[in-house]
Coordinates of C-alpha atoms and ligand atoms in Angstrom, one line a residue:
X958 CA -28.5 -21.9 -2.9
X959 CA -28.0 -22.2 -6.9
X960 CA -27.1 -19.6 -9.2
X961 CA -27.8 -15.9 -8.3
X962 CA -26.1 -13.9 -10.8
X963 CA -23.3 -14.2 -13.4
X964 CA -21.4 -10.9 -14.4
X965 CA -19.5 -11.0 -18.0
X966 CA -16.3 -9.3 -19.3
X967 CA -14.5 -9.7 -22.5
X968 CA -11.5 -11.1 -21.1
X969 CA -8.7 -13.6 -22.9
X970 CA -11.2 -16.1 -21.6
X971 CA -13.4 -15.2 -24.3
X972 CA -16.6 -13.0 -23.9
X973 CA -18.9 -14.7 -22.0
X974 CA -16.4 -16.7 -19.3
X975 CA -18.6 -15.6 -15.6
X976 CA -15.9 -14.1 -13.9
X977 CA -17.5 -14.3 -10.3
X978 CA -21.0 -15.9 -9.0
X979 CA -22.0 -17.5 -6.1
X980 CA -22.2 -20.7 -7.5
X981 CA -23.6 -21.3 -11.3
X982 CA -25.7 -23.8 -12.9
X983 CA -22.9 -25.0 -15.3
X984 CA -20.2 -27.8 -13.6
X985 CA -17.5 -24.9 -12.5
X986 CA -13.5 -26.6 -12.6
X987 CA -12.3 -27.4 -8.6
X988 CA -9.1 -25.7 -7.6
X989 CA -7.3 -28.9 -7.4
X990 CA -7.9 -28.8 -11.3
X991 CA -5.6 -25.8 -12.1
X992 CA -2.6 -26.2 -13.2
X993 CA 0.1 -25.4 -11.0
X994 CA 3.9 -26.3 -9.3
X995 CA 3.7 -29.4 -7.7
X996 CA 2.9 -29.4 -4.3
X997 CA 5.1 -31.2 -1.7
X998 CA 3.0 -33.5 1.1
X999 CA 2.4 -31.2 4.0
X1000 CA 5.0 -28.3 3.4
X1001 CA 3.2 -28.1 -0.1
X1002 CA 5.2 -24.9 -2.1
X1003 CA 6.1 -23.2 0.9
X1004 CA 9.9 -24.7 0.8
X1005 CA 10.2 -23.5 -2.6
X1006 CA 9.8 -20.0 -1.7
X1007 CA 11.2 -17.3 -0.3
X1008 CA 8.9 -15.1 1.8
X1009 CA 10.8 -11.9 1.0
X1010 CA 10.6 -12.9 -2.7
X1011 CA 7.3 -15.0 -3.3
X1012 CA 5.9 -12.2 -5.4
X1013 CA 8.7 -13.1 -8.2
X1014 CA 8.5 -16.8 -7.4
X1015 CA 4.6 -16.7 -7.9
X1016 CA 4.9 -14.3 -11.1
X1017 CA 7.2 -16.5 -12.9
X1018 CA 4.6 -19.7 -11.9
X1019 CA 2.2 -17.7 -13.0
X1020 CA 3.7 -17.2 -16.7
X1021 CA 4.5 -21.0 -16.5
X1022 CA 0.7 -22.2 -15.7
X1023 CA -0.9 -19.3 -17.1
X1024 CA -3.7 -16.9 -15.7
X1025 CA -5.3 -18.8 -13.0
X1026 CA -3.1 -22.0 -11.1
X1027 CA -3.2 -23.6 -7.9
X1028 CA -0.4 -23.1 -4.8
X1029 CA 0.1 -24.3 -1.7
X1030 CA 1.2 -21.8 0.5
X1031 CA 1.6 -21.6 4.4
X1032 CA -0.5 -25.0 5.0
X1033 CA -3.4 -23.4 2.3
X1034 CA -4.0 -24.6 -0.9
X1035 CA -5.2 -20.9 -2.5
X1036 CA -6.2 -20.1 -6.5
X1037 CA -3.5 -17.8 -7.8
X1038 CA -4.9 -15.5 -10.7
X1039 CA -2.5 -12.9 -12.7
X1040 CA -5.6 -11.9 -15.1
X1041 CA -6.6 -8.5 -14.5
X1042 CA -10.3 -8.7 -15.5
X1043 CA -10.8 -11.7 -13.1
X1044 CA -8.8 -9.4 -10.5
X1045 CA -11.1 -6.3 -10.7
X1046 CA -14.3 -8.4 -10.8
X1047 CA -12.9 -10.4 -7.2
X1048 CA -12.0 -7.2 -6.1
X1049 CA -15.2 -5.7 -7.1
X1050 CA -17.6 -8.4 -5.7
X1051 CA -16.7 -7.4 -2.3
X1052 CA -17.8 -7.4 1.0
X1053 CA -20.3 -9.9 -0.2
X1054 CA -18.7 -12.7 -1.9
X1055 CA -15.0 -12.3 -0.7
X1056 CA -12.8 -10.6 2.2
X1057 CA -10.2 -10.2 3.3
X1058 CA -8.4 -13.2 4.8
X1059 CA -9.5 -14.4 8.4
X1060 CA -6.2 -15.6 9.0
X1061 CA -5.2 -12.2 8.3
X1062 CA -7.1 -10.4 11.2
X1063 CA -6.8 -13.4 13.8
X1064 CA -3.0 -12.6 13.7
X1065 CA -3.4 -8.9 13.9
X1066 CA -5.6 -9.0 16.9
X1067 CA -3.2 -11.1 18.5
X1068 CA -0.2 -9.1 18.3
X1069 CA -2.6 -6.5 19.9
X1070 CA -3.6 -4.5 17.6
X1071 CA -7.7 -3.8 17.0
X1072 CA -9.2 -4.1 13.6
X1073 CA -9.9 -0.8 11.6
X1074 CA -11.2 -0.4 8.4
X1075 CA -8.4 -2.5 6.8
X1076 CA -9.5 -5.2 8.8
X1077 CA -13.5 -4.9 9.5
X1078 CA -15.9 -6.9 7.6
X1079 CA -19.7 -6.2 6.5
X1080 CA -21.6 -3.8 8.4
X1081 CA -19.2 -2.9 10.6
X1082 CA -16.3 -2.3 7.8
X1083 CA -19.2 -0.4 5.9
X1084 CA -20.1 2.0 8.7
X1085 CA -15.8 2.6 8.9
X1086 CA -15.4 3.0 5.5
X1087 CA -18.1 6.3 5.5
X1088 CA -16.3 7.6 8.1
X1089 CA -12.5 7.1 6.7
X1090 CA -13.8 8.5 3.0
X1091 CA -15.2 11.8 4.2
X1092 CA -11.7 12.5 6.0
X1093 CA -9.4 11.6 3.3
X1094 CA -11.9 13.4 0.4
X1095 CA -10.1 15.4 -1.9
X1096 CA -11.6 18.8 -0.4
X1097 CA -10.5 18.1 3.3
X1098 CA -6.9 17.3 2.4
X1099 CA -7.0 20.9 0.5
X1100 CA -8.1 22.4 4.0
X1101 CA -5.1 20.5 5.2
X1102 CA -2.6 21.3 2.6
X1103 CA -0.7 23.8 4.6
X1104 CA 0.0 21.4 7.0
X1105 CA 1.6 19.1 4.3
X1106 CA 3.4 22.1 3.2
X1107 CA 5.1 22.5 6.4
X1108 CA 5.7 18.7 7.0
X1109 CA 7.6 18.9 3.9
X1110 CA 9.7 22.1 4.3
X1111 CA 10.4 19.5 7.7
X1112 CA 11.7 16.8 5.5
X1113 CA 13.8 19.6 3.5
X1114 CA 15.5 20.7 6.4
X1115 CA 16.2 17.3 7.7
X1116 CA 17.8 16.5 4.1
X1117 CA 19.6 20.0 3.7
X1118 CA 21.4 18.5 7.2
X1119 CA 22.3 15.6 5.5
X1120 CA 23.7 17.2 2.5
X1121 CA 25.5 19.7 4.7
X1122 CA 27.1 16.9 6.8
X1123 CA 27.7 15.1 3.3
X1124 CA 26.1 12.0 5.1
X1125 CA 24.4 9.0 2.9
X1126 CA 20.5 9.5 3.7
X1127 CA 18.7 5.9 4.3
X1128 CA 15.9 6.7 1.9
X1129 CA 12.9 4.5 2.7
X1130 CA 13.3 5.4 6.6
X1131 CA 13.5 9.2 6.4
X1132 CA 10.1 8.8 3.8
X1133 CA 8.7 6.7 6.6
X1134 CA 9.2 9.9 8.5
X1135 CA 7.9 12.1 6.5
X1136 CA 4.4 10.2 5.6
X1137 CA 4.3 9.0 9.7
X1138 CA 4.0 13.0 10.0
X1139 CA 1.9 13.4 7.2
X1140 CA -1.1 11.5 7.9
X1141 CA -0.9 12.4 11.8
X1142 CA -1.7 15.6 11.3
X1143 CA -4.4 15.2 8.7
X1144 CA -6.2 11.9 10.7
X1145 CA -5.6 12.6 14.2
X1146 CA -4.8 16.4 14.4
X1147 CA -1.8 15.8 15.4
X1148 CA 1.8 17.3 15.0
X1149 CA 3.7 14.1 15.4
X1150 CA 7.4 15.8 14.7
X1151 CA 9.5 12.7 13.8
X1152 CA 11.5 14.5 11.0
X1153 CA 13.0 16.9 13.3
X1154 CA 14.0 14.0 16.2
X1155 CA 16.3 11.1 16.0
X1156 CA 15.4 9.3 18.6
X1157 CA 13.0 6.8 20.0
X1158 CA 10.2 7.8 17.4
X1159 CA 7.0 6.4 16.6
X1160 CA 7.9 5.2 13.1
X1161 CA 10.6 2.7 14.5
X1162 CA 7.8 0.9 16.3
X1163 CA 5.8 0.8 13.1
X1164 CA 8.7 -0.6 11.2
X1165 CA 8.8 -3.5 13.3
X1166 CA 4.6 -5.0 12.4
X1167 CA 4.9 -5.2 8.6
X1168 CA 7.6 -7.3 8.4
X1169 CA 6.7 -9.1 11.6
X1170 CA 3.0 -9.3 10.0
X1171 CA 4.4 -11.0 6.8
X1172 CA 6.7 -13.7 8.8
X1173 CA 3.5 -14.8 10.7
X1174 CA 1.6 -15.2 7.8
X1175 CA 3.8 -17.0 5.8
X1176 CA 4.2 -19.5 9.1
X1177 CA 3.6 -23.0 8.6
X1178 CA 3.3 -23.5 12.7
X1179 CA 2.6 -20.2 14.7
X1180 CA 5.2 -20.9 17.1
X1181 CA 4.6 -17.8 18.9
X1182 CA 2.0 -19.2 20.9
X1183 CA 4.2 -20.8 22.4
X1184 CA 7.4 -19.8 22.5
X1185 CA 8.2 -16.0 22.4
X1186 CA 11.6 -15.5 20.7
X1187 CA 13.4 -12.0 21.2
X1188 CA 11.8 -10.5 18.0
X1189 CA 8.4 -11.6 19.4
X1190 CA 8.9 -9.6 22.6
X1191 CA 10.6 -6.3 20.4
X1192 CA 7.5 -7.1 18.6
X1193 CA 4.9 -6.7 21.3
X1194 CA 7.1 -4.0 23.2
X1195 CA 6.5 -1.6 19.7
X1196 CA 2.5 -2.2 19.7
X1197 CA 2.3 -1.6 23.1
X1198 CA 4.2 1.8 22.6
X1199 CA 2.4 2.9 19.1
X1200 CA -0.8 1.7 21.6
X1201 CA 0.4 3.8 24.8
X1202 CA 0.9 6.8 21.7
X1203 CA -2.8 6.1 20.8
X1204 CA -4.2 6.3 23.4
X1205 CA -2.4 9.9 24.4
X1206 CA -3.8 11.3 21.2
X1207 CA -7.2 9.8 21.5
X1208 CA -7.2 11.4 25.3
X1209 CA -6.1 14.8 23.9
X1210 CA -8.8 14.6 21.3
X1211 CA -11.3 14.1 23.6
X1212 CA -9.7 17.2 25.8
X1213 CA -10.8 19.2 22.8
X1214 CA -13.9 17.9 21.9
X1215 CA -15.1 19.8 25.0
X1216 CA -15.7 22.3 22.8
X1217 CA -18.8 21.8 21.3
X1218 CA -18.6 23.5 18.1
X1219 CA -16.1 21.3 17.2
X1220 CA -18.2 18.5 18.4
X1221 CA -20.6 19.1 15.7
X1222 CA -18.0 19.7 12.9
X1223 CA -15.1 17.3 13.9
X1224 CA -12.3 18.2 11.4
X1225 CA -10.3 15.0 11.0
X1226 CA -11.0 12.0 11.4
X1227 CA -10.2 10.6 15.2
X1228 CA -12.6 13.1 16.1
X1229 CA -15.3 12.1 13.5
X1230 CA -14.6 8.9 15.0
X1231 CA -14.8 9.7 18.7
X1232 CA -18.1 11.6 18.4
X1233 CA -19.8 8.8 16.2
X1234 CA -18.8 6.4 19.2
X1235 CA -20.3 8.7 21.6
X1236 CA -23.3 8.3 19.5
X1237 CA -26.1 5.9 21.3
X1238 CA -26.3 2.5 19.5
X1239 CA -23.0 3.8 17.6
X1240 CA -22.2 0.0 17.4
X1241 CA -18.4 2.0 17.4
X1242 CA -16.2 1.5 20.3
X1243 CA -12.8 3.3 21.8
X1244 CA -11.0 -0.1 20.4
X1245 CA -12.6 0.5 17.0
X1246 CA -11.4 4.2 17.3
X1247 CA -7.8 3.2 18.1
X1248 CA -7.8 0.6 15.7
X1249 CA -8.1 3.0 13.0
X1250 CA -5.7 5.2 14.3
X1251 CA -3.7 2.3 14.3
X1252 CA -4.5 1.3 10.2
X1253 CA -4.2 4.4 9.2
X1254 CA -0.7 5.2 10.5
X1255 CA 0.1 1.9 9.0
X1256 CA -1.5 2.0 5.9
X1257 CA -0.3 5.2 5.2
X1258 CA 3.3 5.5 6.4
X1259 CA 4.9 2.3 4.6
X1260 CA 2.9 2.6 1.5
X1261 CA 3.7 6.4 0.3
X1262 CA 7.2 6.2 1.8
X1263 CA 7.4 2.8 -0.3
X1264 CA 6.1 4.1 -3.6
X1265 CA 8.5 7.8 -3.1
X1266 CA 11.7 5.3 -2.5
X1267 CA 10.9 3.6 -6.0
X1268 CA 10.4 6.4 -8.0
X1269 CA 13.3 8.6 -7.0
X1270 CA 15.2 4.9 -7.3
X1271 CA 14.2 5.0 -10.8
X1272 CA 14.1 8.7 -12.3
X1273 CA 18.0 8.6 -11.0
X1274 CA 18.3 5.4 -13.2
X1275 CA 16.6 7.4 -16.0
X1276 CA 18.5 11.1 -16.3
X1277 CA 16.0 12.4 -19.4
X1278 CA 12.8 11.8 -17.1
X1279 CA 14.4 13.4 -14.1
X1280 CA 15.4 16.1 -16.0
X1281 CA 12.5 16.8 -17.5
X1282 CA 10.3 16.3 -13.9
X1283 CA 12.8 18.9 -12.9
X1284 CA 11.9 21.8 -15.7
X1285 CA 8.5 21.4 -15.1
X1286 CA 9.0 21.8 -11.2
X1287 CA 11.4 24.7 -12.0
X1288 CA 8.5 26.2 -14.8
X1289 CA 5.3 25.4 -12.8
X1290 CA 6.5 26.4 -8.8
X1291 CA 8.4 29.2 -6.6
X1292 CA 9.5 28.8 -3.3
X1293 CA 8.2 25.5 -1.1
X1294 CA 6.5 28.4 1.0
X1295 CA 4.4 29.5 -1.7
X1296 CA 2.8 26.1 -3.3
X1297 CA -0.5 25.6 -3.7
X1298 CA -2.8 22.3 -4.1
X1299 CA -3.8 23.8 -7.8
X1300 CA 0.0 24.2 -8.9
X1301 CA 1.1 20.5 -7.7
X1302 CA -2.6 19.8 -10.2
X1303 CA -0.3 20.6 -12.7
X1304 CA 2.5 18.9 -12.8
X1305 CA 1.9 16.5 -15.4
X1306 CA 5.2 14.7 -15.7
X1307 CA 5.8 14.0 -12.5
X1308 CA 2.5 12.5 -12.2
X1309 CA 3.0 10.6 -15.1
X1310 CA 6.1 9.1 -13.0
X1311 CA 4.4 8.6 -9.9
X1312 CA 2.1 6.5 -12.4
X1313 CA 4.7 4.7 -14.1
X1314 CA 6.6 3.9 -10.9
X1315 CA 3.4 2.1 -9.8
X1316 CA 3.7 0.1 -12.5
X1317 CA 6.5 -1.0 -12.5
X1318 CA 7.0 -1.0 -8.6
X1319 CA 3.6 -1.9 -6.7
X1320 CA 3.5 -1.2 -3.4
X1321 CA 1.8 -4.4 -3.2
X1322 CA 2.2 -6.6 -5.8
X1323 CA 0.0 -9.4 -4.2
X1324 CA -3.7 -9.4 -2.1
X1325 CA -5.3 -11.9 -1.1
X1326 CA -8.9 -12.5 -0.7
X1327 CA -10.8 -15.2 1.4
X1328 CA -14.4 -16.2 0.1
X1329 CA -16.9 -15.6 2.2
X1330 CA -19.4 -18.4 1.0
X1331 CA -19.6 -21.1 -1.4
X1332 CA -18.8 -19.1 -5.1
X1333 CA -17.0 -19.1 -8.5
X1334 CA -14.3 -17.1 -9.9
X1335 CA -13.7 -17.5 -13.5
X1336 CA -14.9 -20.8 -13.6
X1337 CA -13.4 -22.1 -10.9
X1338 CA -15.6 -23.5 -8.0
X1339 CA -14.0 -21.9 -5.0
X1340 CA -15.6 -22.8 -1.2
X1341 CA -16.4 -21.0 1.7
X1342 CA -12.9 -20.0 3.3
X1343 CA -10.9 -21.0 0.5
X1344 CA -7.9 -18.4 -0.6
X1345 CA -7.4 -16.2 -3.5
X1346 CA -4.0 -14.5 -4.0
X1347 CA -4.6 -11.7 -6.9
X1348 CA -1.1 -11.0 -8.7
X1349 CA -1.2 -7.5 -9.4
X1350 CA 1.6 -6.4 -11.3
X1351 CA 1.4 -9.5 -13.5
X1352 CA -0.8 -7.7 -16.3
X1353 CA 0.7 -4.3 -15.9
X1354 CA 3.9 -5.6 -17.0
X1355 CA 2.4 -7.4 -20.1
X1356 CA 4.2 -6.5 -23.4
X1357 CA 0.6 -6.9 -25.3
X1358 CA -0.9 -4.0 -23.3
X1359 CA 2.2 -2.0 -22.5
X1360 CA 4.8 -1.6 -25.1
X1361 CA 8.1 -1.9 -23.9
X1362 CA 6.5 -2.6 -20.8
X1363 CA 9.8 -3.3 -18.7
X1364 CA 11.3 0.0 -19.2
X1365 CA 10.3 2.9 -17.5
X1366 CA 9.0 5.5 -20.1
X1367 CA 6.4 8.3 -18.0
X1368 CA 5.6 9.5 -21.5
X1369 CA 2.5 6.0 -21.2
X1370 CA 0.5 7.9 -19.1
X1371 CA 0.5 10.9 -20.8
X1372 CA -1.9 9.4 -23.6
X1373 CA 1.4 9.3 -26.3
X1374 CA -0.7 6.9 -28.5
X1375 CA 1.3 3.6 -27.9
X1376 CA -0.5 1.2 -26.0
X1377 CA -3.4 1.4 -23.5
X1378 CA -5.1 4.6 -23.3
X1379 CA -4.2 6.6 -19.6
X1380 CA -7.6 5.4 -18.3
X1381 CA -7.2 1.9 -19.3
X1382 CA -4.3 1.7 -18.0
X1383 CA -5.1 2.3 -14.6
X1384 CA -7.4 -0.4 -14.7
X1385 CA -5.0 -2.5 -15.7
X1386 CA -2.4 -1.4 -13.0
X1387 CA -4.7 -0.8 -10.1
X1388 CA -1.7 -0.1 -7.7
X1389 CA -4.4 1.3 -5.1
X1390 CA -6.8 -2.0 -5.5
X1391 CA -10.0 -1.8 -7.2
X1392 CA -14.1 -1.2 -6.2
X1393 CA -15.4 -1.3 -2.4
X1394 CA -12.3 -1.2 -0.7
X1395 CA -10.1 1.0 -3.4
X1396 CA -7.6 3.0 -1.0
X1397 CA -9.2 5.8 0.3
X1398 CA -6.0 7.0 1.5
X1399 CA -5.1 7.6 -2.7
X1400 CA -5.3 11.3 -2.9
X1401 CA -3.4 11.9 -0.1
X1402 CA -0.8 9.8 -1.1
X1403 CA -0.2 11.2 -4.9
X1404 CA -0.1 14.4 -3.3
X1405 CA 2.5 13.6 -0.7
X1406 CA 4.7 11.8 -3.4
X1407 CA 4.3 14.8 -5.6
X1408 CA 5.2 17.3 -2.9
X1409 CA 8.4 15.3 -1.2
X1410 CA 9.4 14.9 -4.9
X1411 CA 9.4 18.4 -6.3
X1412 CA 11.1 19.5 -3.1
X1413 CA 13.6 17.4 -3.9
X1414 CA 13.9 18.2 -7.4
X1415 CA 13.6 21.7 -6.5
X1416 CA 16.3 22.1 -3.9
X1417 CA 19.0 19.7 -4.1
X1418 CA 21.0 18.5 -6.6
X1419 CA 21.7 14.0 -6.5
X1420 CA 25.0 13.1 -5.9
X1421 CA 23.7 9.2 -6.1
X1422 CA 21.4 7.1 -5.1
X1423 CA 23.0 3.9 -4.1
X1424 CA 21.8 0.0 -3.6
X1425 CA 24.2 -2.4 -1.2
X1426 CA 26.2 -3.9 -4.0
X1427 CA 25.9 -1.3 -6.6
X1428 CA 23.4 -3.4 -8.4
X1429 CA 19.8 -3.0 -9.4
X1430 CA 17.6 -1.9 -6.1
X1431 CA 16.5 -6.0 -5.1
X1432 CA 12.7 -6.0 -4.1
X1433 CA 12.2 -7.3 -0.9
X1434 CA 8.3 -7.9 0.5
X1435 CA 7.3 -7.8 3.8
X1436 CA 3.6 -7.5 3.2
X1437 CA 5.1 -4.3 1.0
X1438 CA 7.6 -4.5 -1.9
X1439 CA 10.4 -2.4 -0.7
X1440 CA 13.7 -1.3 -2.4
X1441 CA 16.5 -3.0 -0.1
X1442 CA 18.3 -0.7 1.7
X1443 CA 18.8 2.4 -1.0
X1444 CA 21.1 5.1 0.3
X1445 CA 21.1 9.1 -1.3
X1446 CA 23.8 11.5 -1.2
X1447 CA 22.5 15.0 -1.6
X1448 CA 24.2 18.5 -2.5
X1449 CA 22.1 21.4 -1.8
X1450 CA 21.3 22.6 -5.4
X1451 CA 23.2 26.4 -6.5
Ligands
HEM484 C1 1.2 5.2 -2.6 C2 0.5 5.0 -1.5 C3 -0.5 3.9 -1.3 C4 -0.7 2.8 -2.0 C5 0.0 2.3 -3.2 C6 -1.8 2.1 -1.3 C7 -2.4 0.9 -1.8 C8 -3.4 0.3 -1.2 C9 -4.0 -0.9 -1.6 C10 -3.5 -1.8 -2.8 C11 -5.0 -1.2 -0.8 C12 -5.9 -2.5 -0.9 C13 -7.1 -2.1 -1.8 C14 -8.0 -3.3 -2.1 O1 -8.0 -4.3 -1.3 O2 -8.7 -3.2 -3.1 C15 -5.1 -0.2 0.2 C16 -6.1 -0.1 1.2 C17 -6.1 0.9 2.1 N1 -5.3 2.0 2.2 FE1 -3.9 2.5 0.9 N2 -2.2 2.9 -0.3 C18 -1.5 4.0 -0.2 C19 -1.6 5.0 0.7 C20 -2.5 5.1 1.7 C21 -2.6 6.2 2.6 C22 -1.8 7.5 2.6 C23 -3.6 5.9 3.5 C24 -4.2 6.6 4.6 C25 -3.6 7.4 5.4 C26 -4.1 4.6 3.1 C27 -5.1 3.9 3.7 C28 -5.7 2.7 3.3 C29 -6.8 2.0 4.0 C30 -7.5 2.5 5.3 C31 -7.1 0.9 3.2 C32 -8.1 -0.2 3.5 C33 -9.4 0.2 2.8 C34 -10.6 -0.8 3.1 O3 -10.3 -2.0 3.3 O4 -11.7 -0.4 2.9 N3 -3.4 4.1 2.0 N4 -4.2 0.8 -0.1

C-alpha cells in the first residue's frame, strides 16, 4: 500500500518536510541511516547507559547527532527524535499509525497486571478512553472537589505531625499518599485513608511496579522467566495485594450498584465501568474493569506526587517565586475549609510554577511509540514494529524558544513578552503528551498540585528542603523522573 497521506509543518526541517505517512512515494532515509553513537555488537548502547539516567545520556546524544538519530537500546535498534513538531505529529497520528510499545504491555500482563486504557489498543482502547474522559472531565472533578478538600486537610494534618515532632518529611512518599487518596476517591468511590496510617498501605505496593516496570524494560535477557530473584517475588507479592485491594473495591461497588438509580447515573468511574461491562456485547470484561483501576492508581499516584516533589524542590531553590506564590495564596484564599474550585482558578502564579516546573522537570521526559505498520516519520522509513523514543524535554529546554531556558523564571507563562507565547509553549512542552492519548487524568492533576501547594504555602513555614549530599536534587527515572530522595523540615507557620 503506497502513499496515503502526507501532513506538513513548518518545522527546522523546512516547510514542506512530511512529518508522518504511511509510506510515501519519495525514497524515505532507513533508520540505520541516522546518525547516532556507535552501536556495540549485540549489547549495542545499552552498556553505555545508565537505566536510571538514560534520559540525560540520550539528551546529550541527541544534541551531539541532532533532531532525529539512531540507538540501540535493550536488544532494539529505535529512532530517537528531540524535535517537537515531529513529536506532536507521532503523537498525534495515533492509534492508527503508532502505539504504544508491545513490549511494553507483554511485560505488564506478565507481572499480572490487566491492560487499562494506558495499555489498550484500537477499538478496545477507544471504547476505554470514552469512558475514562467523562470521569476525569473538568465538571465531575468540581462535583468531587470537597473530597479533594478533605484529602488535603488529611495531608495537612499528617505534615503539621511532622513539624510538631520536628521530624524530616520524605517528600515524594507522603505526595504518593496524598494523590493514592486522591484519585481513589474520585475513580473508585473510595476513601482509601493512607495519609492517616503508617503502615502496610496500598501506596508501598505501587512503589514497587514503576521501578520494577523500568528494570524489565531496559532488560537485555528477561531473566525472570526463569529465575525469580527476591525483588521478583516482593514484586509479584505487591500486585497480588494492589489486586486482592481491587477486587474488594470492585465487590463493594457492585454491593452499591444494587441500587438502581445509581445504576443509571454511575458517579465515578469503576462504576461507569462496571455497568458498561454488564452491558450485553459490552466487549468490557471484570479484568478490563480492574485493569483500569489498576492504571489509574498508577498513572495518577506517581505522576502528580512526582511533578508536587519538583516544584516545591525548586520554588525553595528560588525564594522571590515562593514568596510571591505565597502572597497570592495569602491574597486570593481563607481557611483550607473554605476553598473553592473557582478561587484555586485564580491563582495565576502558582500555575505559572506548576507550568514551569514541567518544563524544566517532566514527569516523563521520554515515550516511546511502536509503529503499527509499515510508515514514515520525518523522512525516515520506519517498519512495522520498529521503535520510536520521543525526547520530550529536549525542545522545551531550547535557548531559541525559551530565553534563559535553564533557569526557572514562572513569570514565561504568564505571557511577559520574552519568548514563546503561553499557548505555544505548551505545545512545545507537552508534559501531559499530545492528541489521542493526551492525559486525561490533566485536570485533576493541576488541581491536586495547586491544592497540596497552597496548603503548604498557607500553613507552614520551610525550614529546608534537603537532597542526600546537599547538592542539586539528581533525577533519577524509573519509567518517571523523580527527585532522589528529597527530605522537608516544616514549622507550622505563626
Ligand atoms: C502531573 C501529573 C501528570 C502528568 C505529568 C501526566 C503525564 C502523562 C503523560 C505524559 C501521558 C502519556 C500521554 C501520551 O502518550 O501522549 C499520560 C497518560 C495517561 N495519564 Fe497522566 N499524567 C499526570 C497525572 C495523571 C492522573 C492524575 C491520572 C488519572 C488519575 C492520569 C491518567 C493517565 C492515563 C489513564 C493515561 C493514558 C491515556 C491513554 O493512553 O489514552 N495521569 N499522562
Amino acid at each position: 500500500m503506497k502513499h496515503l497521506f502526507r501532513s506538513t509543518f513548518m518545522t527546522r526541517f523546512g516547510p514542506a518536510a512530511a512529518i508522518t505517512t504511511p509510506v510515501s512515494t519519495s525514497s524515505p532515509r532507513a533508520l540505520r541511516d541516522l546518525p547516532g553513537p556507535r552501536a556495540w555488537p549485540w549489547v549495542g548502547n545499552s552498556l553505555q547507559v545508565d537505566r536510571h539516567r538514560v534520559h540525560q545520556q540520550l539528551e546529550a546524544w541527541s544534541r551531539r547527532y541532532g533532531p532525529l538519530m539512531r540507538v540501540d537500546l535493550a536488544g532494539m535498534e529505535m529512532m530517537v527524535v528531540s524535535d517537537h513538531a515531529v513529536i506532536a505529529a507521532a503523537l498525534k497520528a495515533r492509534p492508527d499509525q503508532f502505539r504504544r510499545p508491545s513490549r511494553m504491555q507483554a511485560i505488564v500482563r506478565e507481572m499480572g497486571i490487566a491492560d487499562g486504557v494506558f495499555l489498550a489498543e484500537g477499538a478496545h482502547w477507544l471504547q476505554q478512553r470514552r469512558m475514562v474522559m467523562g470521569s476525569f472531565a473538568p465538571n465531575q472533578i468540581r462535583h468531587y472537589f470537597p473530597a479533594l478538600r478533605q484529602v488535603t486537610s488529611r495531608l495537612q494534618a499528617r505534615w503539621q505531625r511532622a513539624a510538631d515532632q520536628q521530624a524530616p518529611i520524605d517528600l515524594q512518599a507522603d505526595l504518593m499518599r496524598f494523590t493514592v487518596d486522591a484519585v481513589s476517591g474520585l475513580a473508585f468511590g473510595v476513601e482509601v485513608d493512607t495519609l492517616s496510617s503508617d503502615g502496610d498501605v496500598i501506596q508501598q505496593h505501587l512503589d514497587r511496579i514503576f521501578p520494577a516496570l523500568w528494570q524489565r524494560l531496559n532488560a537485555l535477557v528477561p531473566y525472570w522467566r526463569w529465575v525469580r530473584l527476591p525483588r521478583d517475588r516482593a514484586l509479584s507479592h505487591s500486585v497480588r495485594a494492589v489486586n486482592e485491594a481491587i477486587g474488594v473495591f470492585m465487590r463493594d461497588a457492585r454491593v452499591r450498584l444494587q441500587d438502581p438509580a445509581r445504576r443509571l447515573a454511575p458517579p465515578n468511574l469503576l462504576e461507569a465501568m462496571l455497568v458498561a461491562a454488564d452491558e450485553p456485547g459490552s466487549g468490557m470484561r471484570d479484568a478490563d474493569v480492574a485493569g483500569n483501576v489498576f492504571t489509574m492508581l498508577l498513572a495518577g499516584e506517581d505522576t502528580t506526587a512526582t511533578s508536587l516533589s519538583w516544584m516545591i524542590y525548586l520554588l525553595s531553590r528560588h525564594p522571590v517565586a515562593w514568596q510571591r506564590a505565597r502572597d497570592e495564596v495569602d491574597r486570593v484564599l481563607g481557611p483550607l475549609a473554605t476553598w473553592q474550585v473557582d478561587d484555586l482558578a485564580r491563582l495565576d502564579w502558582l500555575e505559572a510554577c506548576i507550568h514551569e516546573t514541567m518544563r524544566l522537570k517532566p514527569v516523563g521526559p521520554v515515550n516511546v511509540l511502536e509503529a503499527v505498520q509499515d510508515t514514515e516519520l520525518a523522512g525516515v522509513h520506519l517498519p512495522a514494529g520498529a521503535a520510536v523514543m520521543l525526547l520530550m524535554r529536549q525542545d522545551g529546554v531550547r535557548e531559541s524558544m525559551f530565553p534563559h531556558a535553564q533557569d526557572f523564571r514562572p513569570e514565561r507563562w504568564l505571557g511577559d513578552g520574552a519568548g514563546l507565547a503561553p499557548d505555544h509553549a505548551r505545545r512545545v512542552a507537552m508534559p501531559f503528551g499530545a492528541g489521542p492519548r493526551i492525559c486525561p487524568g490533566r485536570y485533576l492533576a493541576m488541581l491536586e498540585i495547586k491544592l497540596a501547594a497552597a496548603m503548604l504555602l498557607k500553613s507552614f513555614d520551610v525550614i529546608s528542603v534537603d537532597t542526600p549530599d546537599g547538592r542539586e536534587a539528581c533525577e533519577h527515572l524509573d519509567l518517571t523522573m523523580v527527585p532522589e530522595g528529597v527530605t522537608m523540615r516544616l514549622r507550622l507557620r505563626a
